[in-house]
Short mmCIF file of C-alpha atoms in Angstrom, two decimals:
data_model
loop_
_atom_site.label_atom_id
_atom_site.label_comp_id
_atom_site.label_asym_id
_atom_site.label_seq_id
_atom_site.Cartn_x
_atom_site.Cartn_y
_atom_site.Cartn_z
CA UNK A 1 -81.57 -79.97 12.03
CA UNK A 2 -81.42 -76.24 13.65
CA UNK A 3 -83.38 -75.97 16.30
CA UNK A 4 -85.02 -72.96 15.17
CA UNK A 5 -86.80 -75.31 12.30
CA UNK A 6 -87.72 -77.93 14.35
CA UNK A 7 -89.24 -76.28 17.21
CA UNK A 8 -92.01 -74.53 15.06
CA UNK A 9 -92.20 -78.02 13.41
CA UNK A 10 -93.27 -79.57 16.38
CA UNK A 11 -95.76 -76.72 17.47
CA UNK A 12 -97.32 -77.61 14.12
CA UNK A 13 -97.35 -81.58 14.19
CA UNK A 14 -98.61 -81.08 17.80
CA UNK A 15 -101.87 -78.56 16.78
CA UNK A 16 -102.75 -80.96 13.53
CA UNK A 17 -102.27 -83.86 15.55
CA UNK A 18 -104.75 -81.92 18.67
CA UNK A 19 -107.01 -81.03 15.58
CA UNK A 20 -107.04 -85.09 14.10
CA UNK A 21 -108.22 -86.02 17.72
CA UNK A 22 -110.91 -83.50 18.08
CA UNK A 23 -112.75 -84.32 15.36
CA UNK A 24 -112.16 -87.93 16.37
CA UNK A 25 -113.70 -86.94 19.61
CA UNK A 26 -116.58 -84.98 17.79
CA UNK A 27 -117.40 -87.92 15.57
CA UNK A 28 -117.42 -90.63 18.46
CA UNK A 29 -120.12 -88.26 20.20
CA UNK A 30 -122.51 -87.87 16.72
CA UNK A 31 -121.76 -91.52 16.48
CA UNK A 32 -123.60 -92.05 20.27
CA UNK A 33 -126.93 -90.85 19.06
CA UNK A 34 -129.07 -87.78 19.07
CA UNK A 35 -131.27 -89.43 22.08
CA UNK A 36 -128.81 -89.04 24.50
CA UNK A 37 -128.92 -85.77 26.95
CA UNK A 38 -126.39 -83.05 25.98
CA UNK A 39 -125.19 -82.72 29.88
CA UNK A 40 -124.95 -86.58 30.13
CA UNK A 41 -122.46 -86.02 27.01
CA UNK A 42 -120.93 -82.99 28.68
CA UNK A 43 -120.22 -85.14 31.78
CA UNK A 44 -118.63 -87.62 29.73
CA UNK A 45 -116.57 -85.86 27.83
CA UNK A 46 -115.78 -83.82 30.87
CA UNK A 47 -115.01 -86.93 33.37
CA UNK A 48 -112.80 -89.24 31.16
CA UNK A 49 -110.58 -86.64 29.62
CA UNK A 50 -109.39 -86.27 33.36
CA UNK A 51 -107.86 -89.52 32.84
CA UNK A 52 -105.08 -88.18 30.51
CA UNK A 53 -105.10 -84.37 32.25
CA UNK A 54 -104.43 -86.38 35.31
CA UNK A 55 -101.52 -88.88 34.10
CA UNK A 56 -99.76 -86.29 32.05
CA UNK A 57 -99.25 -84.15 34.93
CA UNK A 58 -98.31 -86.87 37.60
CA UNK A 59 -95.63 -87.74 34.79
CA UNK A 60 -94.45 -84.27 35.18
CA UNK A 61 -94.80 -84.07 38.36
CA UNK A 62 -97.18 -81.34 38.37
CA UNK A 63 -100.28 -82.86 39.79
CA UNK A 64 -99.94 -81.33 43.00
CA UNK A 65 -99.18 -77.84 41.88
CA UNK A 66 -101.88 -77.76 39.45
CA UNK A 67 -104.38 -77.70 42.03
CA UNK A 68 -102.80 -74.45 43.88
CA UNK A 69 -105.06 -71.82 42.50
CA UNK A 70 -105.36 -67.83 43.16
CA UNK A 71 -108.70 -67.34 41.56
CA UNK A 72 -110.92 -70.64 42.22
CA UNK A 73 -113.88 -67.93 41.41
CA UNK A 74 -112.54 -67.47 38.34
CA UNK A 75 -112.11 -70.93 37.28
CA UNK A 76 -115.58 -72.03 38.46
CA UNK A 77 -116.80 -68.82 36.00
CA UNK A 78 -114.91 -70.44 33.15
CA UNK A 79 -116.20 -73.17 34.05
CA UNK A 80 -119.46 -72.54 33.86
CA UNK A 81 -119.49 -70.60 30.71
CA UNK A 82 -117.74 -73.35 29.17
CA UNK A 83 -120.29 -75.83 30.26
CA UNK A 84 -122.90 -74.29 28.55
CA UNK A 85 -120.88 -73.65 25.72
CA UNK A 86 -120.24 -77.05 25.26
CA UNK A 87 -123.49 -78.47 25.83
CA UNK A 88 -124.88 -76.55 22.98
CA UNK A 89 -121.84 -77.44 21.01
CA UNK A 90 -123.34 -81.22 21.51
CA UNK A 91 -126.56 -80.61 20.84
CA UNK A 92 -126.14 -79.10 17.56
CA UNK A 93 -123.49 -81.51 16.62
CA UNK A 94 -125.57 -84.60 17.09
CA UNK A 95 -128.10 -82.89 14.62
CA UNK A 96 -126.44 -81.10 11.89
CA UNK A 97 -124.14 -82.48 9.21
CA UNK A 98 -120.36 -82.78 11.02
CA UNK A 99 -118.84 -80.21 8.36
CA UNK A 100 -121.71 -78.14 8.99
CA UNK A 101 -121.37 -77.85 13.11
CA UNK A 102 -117.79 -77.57 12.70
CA UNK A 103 -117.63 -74.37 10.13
CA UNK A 104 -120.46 -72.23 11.96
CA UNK A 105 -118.25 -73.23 15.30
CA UNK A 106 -115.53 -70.78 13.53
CA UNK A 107 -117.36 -67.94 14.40
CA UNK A 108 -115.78 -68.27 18.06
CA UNK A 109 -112.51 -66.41 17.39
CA UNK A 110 -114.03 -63.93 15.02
CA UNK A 111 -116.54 -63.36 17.88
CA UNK A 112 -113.85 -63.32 20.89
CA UNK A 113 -112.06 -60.45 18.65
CA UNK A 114 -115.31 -58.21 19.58
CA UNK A 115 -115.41 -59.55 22.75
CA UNK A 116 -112.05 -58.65 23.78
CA UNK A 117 -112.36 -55.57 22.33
CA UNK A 118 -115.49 -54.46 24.69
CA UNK A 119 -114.56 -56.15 28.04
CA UNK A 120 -110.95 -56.01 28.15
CA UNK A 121 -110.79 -53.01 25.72
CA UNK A 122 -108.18 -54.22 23.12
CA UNK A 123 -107.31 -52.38 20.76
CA UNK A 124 -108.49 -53.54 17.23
CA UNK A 125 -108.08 -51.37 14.38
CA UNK A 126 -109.74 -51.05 10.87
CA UNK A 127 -108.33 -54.38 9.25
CA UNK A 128 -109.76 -56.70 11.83
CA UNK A 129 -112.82 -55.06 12.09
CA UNK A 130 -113.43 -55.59 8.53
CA UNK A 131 -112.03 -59.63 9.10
CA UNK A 132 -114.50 -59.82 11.62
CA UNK A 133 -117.52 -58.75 9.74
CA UNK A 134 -116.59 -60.56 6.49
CA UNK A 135 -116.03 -63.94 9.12
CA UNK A 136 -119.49 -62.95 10.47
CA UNK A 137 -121.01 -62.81 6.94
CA UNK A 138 -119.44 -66.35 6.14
CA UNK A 139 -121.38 -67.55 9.00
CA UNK A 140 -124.64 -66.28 8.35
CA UNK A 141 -124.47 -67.86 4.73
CA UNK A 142 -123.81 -71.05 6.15
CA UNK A 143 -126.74 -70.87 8.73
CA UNK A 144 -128.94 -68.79 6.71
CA UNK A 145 -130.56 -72.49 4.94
CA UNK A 146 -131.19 -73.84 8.65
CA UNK A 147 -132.59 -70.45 10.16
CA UNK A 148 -135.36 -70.14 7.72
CA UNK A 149 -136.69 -72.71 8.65
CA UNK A 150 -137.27 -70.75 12.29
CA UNK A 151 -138.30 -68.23 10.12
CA UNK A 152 -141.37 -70.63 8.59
CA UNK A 153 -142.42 -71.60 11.95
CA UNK A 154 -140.74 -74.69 11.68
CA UNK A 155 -139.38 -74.22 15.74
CA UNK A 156 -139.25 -77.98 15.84
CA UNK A 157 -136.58 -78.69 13.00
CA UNK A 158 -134.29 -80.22 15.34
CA UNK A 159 -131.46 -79.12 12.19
CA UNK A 160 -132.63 -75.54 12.45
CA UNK A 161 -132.34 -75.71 16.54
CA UNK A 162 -128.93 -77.19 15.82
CA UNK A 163 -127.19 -74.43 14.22
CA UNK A 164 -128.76 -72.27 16.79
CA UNK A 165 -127.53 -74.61 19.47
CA UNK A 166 -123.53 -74.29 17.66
CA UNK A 167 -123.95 -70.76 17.19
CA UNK A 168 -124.85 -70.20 20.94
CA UNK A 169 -122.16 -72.40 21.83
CA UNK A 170 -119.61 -70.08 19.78
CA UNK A 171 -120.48 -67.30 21.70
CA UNK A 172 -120.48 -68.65 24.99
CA UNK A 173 -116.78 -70.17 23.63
CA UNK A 174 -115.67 -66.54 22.66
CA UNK A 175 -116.82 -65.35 26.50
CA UNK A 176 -114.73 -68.61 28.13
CA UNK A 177 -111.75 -67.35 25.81
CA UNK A 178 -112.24 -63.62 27.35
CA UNK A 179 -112.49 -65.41 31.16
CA UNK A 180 -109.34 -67.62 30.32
CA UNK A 181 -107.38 -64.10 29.15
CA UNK A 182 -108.43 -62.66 32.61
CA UNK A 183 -107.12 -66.16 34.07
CA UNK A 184 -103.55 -66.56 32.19
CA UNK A 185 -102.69 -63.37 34.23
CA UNK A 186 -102.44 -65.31 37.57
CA UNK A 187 -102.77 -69.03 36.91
CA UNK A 188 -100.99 -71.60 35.22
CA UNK A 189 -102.08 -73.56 32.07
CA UNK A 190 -102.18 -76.47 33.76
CA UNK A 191 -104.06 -75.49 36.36
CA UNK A 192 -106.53 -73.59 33.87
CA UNK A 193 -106.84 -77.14 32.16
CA UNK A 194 -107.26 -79.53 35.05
CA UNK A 195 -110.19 -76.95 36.75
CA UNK A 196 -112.06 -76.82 33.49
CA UNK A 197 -112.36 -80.27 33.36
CA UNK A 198 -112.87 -80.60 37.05
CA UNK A 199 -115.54 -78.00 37.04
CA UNK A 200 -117.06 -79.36 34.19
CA UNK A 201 -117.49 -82.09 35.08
CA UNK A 202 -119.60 -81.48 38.32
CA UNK A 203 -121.46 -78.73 36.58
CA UNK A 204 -122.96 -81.81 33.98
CA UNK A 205 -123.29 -84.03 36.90
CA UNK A 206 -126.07 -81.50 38.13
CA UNK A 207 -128.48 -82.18 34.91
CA UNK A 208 -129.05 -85.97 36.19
CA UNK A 209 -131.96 -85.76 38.11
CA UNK A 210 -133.30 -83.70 34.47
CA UNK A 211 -133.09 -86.90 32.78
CA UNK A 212 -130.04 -88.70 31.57
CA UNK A 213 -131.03 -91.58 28.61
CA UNK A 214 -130.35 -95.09 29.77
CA UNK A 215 -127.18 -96.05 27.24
CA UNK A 216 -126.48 -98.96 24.94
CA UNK A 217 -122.04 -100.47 25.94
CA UNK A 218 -121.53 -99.29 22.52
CA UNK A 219 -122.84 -95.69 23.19
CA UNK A 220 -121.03 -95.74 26.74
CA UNK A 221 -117.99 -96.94 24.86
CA UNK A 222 -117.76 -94.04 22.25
CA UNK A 223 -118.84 -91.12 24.99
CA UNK A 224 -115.68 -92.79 26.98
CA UNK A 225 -113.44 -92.27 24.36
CA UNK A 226 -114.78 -89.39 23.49
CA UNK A 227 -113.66 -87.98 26.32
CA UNK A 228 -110.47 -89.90 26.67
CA UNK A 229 -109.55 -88.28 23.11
CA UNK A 230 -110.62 -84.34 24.49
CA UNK A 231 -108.05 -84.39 27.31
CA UNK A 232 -105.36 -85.74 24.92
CA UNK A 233 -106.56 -83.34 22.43
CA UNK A 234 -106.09 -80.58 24.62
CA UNK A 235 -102.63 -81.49 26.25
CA UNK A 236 -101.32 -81.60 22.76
CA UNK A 237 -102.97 -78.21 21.73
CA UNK A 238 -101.11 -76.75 25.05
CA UNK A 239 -97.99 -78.34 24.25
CA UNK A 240 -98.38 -77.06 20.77
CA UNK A 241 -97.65 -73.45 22.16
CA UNK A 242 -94.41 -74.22 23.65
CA UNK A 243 -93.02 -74.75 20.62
CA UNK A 244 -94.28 -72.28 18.02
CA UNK A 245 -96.18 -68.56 17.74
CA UNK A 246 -99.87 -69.22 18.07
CA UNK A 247 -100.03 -67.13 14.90
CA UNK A 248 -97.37 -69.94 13.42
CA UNK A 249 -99.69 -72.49 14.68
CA UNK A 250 -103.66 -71.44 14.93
CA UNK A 251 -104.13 -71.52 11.25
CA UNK A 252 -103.82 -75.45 11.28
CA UNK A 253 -106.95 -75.25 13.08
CA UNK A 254 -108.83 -75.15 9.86
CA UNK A 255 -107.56 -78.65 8.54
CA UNK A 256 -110.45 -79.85 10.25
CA UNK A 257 -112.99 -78.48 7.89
CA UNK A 258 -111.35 -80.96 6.02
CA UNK A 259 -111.22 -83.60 8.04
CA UNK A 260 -115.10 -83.30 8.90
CA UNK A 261 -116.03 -83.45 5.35
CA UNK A 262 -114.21 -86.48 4.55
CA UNK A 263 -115.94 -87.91 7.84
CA UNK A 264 -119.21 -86.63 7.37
CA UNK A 265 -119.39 -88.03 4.07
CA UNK A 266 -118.36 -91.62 4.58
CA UNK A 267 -119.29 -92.22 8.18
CA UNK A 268 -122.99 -90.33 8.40
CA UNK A 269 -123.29 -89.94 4.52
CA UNK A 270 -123.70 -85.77 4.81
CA UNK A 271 -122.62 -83.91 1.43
CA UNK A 272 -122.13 -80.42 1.72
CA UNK A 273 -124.20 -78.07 0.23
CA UNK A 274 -122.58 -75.78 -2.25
CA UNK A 275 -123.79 -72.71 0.61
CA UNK A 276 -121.87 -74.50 3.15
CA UNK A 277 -118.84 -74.61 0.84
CA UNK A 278 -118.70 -70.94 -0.07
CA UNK A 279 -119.46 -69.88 3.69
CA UNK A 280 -116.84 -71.51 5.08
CA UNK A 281 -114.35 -70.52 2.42
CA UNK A 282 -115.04 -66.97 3.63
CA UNK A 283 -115.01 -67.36 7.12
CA UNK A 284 -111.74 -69.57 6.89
CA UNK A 285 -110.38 -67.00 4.86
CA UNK A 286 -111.14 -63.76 7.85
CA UNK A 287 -109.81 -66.17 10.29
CA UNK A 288 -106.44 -66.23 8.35
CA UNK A 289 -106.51 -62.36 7.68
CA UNK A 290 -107.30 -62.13 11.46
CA UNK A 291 -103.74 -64.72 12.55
CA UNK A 292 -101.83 -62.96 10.07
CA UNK A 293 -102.71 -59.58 10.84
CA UNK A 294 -101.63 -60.61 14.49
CA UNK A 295 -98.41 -61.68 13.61
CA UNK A 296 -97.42 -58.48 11.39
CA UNK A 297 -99.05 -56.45 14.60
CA UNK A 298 -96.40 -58.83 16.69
CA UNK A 299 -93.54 -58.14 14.36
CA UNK A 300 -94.23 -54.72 14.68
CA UNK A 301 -94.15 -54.47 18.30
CA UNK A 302 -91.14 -56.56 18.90
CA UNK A 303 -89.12 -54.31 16.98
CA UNK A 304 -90.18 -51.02 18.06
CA UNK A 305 -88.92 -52.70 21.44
CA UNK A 306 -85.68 -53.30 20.48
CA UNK A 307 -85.16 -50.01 18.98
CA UNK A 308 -86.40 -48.33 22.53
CA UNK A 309 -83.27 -45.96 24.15
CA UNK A 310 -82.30 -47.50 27.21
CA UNK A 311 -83.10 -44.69 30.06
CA UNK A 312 -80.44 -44.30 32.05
#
């Protein structure tokens, strides 16, 4: 087979099999309970997906040189941000419907676009603007059921606090995903990888004395794979950019819509709402605009480069 097919190939088996392990990981940590503290879940997912970081790059033969680092303040800053974002990823996880938490969780990207845009003052023209806002809109329908219920004066619906909780999480995500852009510049993806997960995991070791819950084996169990399943998750989403475009490969992230409602429905019994349905259809569908728009935007620029006069 040419090698031209089969490396793309590979980029995508590698990003749906990333995406299949995620929401693996995502169910195992629903499946723990809701009385469990988010930064004793952070921790865990944080600590054991080490395990795999760790082995993949002794096999490589990288271990070593994945801990030299030019900007240690800029990986405890990623670090950090990413804590948080995760932590409120958890928390609304555990209480929304799967499907739900993982369609308002697509407002990251839409939300790094703007992001970008103001910090690191990317250029974004009319068409992803308009991507962005449609996304955005997609979102709000999804979320809009669950808010009201803030609205009412209902602050203790732990469902309504649970969208806010994956919403905060999205934009603390789309910040990380601004700090990692800074990073990239100077550091290596494996170190990027193995200080996330380093600094994570000490950051979450700092909530103890706020009160971690006392765990069943079988909770213990699930956080542990949980964790075991991010790290391989995320060494196959990094190897998944070796071998294809990231506009080639991102738009396989959305397979896990699917994934979660097939999940959610015969694992925690959660139907989604005809709201939740349309919502994500449009935010799925800016998120597409948004990769493809990229890659014409890529096309574009490669070729006015190789039509550049050579200065002599």
């Amino acid at each position: 087979m040419d090698a031209d097919i089969l490396s793309p190939m590979k980029g995508i088996l590698l990003k749906v099999l990333s995406v299949v392990i995620f929401v693996c990981m995502s169910t195992c940590i629903k499946a723990a309970g809701s009385d469990i503290a988010t930064g004793q879940i952070t921790f865990y997912r944080s600590a054991f997906a080490m395990v795999p970081i760790l082995g993949f790059l002794a096999l490589r033969g990288q271990l070593r040189d994945a801990f030299r680092t030019k900007d240690i303040t800029g990986h405890l800053a990623r670090g950090f941000v990413g804590i948080l974002s995760m932590s409120c990823g958890f928390y609304g996880l555990v209480h929304l419907p799967l499907p739900e938490a993982i369609a308002i969780g697509y407002a990251m990207p839409l939300l790094a676009v703007i992001f970008a845009a103001v910090f690191l003052r990317e250029t974004v023209r009319l068409y992803r603007w308009s991507a962005v806002v449609i996304g955005l809109m997609g979102v709000l329908i999804i979320t809009w059921p669950r808010l009201t219920l803030l609205r009412n004066g209902e602050f203790g619906s732990s469902e309504a606090l649970g969208a806010v909780g994956v919403l905060l999480s999205a934009t603390l995500g789309a910040i990380a995903m601004v700090l990692v852009r800074k990073l990239v510049k100077t550091e290596r993806t494996h170190t990027i990888v193995l200080y996330f997960s380093l600094s994570a995991s000490v950051f979450s070791l700092a909530t103890l004395p706020f009160g971690w819950a006392a765990m069943s084996w079988a909770s213990f169990l699930l956080l542990m794979v949980a964790g075991f399943c991010g790290g391989v998750a995320q060494i196959l989403l990094t190897q998944s950019y070796r071998h294809a475009d990231m506009s080639t490969i991102a738009p396989f992230e959305y397979t896990s819509i699917v994934l979660g409602i097939a999940i959610g429905y015969f694992f925690f019994g959660d139907i989604p709402t005809e709201t939740m349905l349309a919502g994500t259809a449009i935010v799925v569908s800016a998120g597409i605009f948004i990769i493809f728009r990229e890659h014409q935007l890529g096309l574009e620029r490669r070729g006015a480069r190789k039509h550049v006069t050579p200065q002599g």
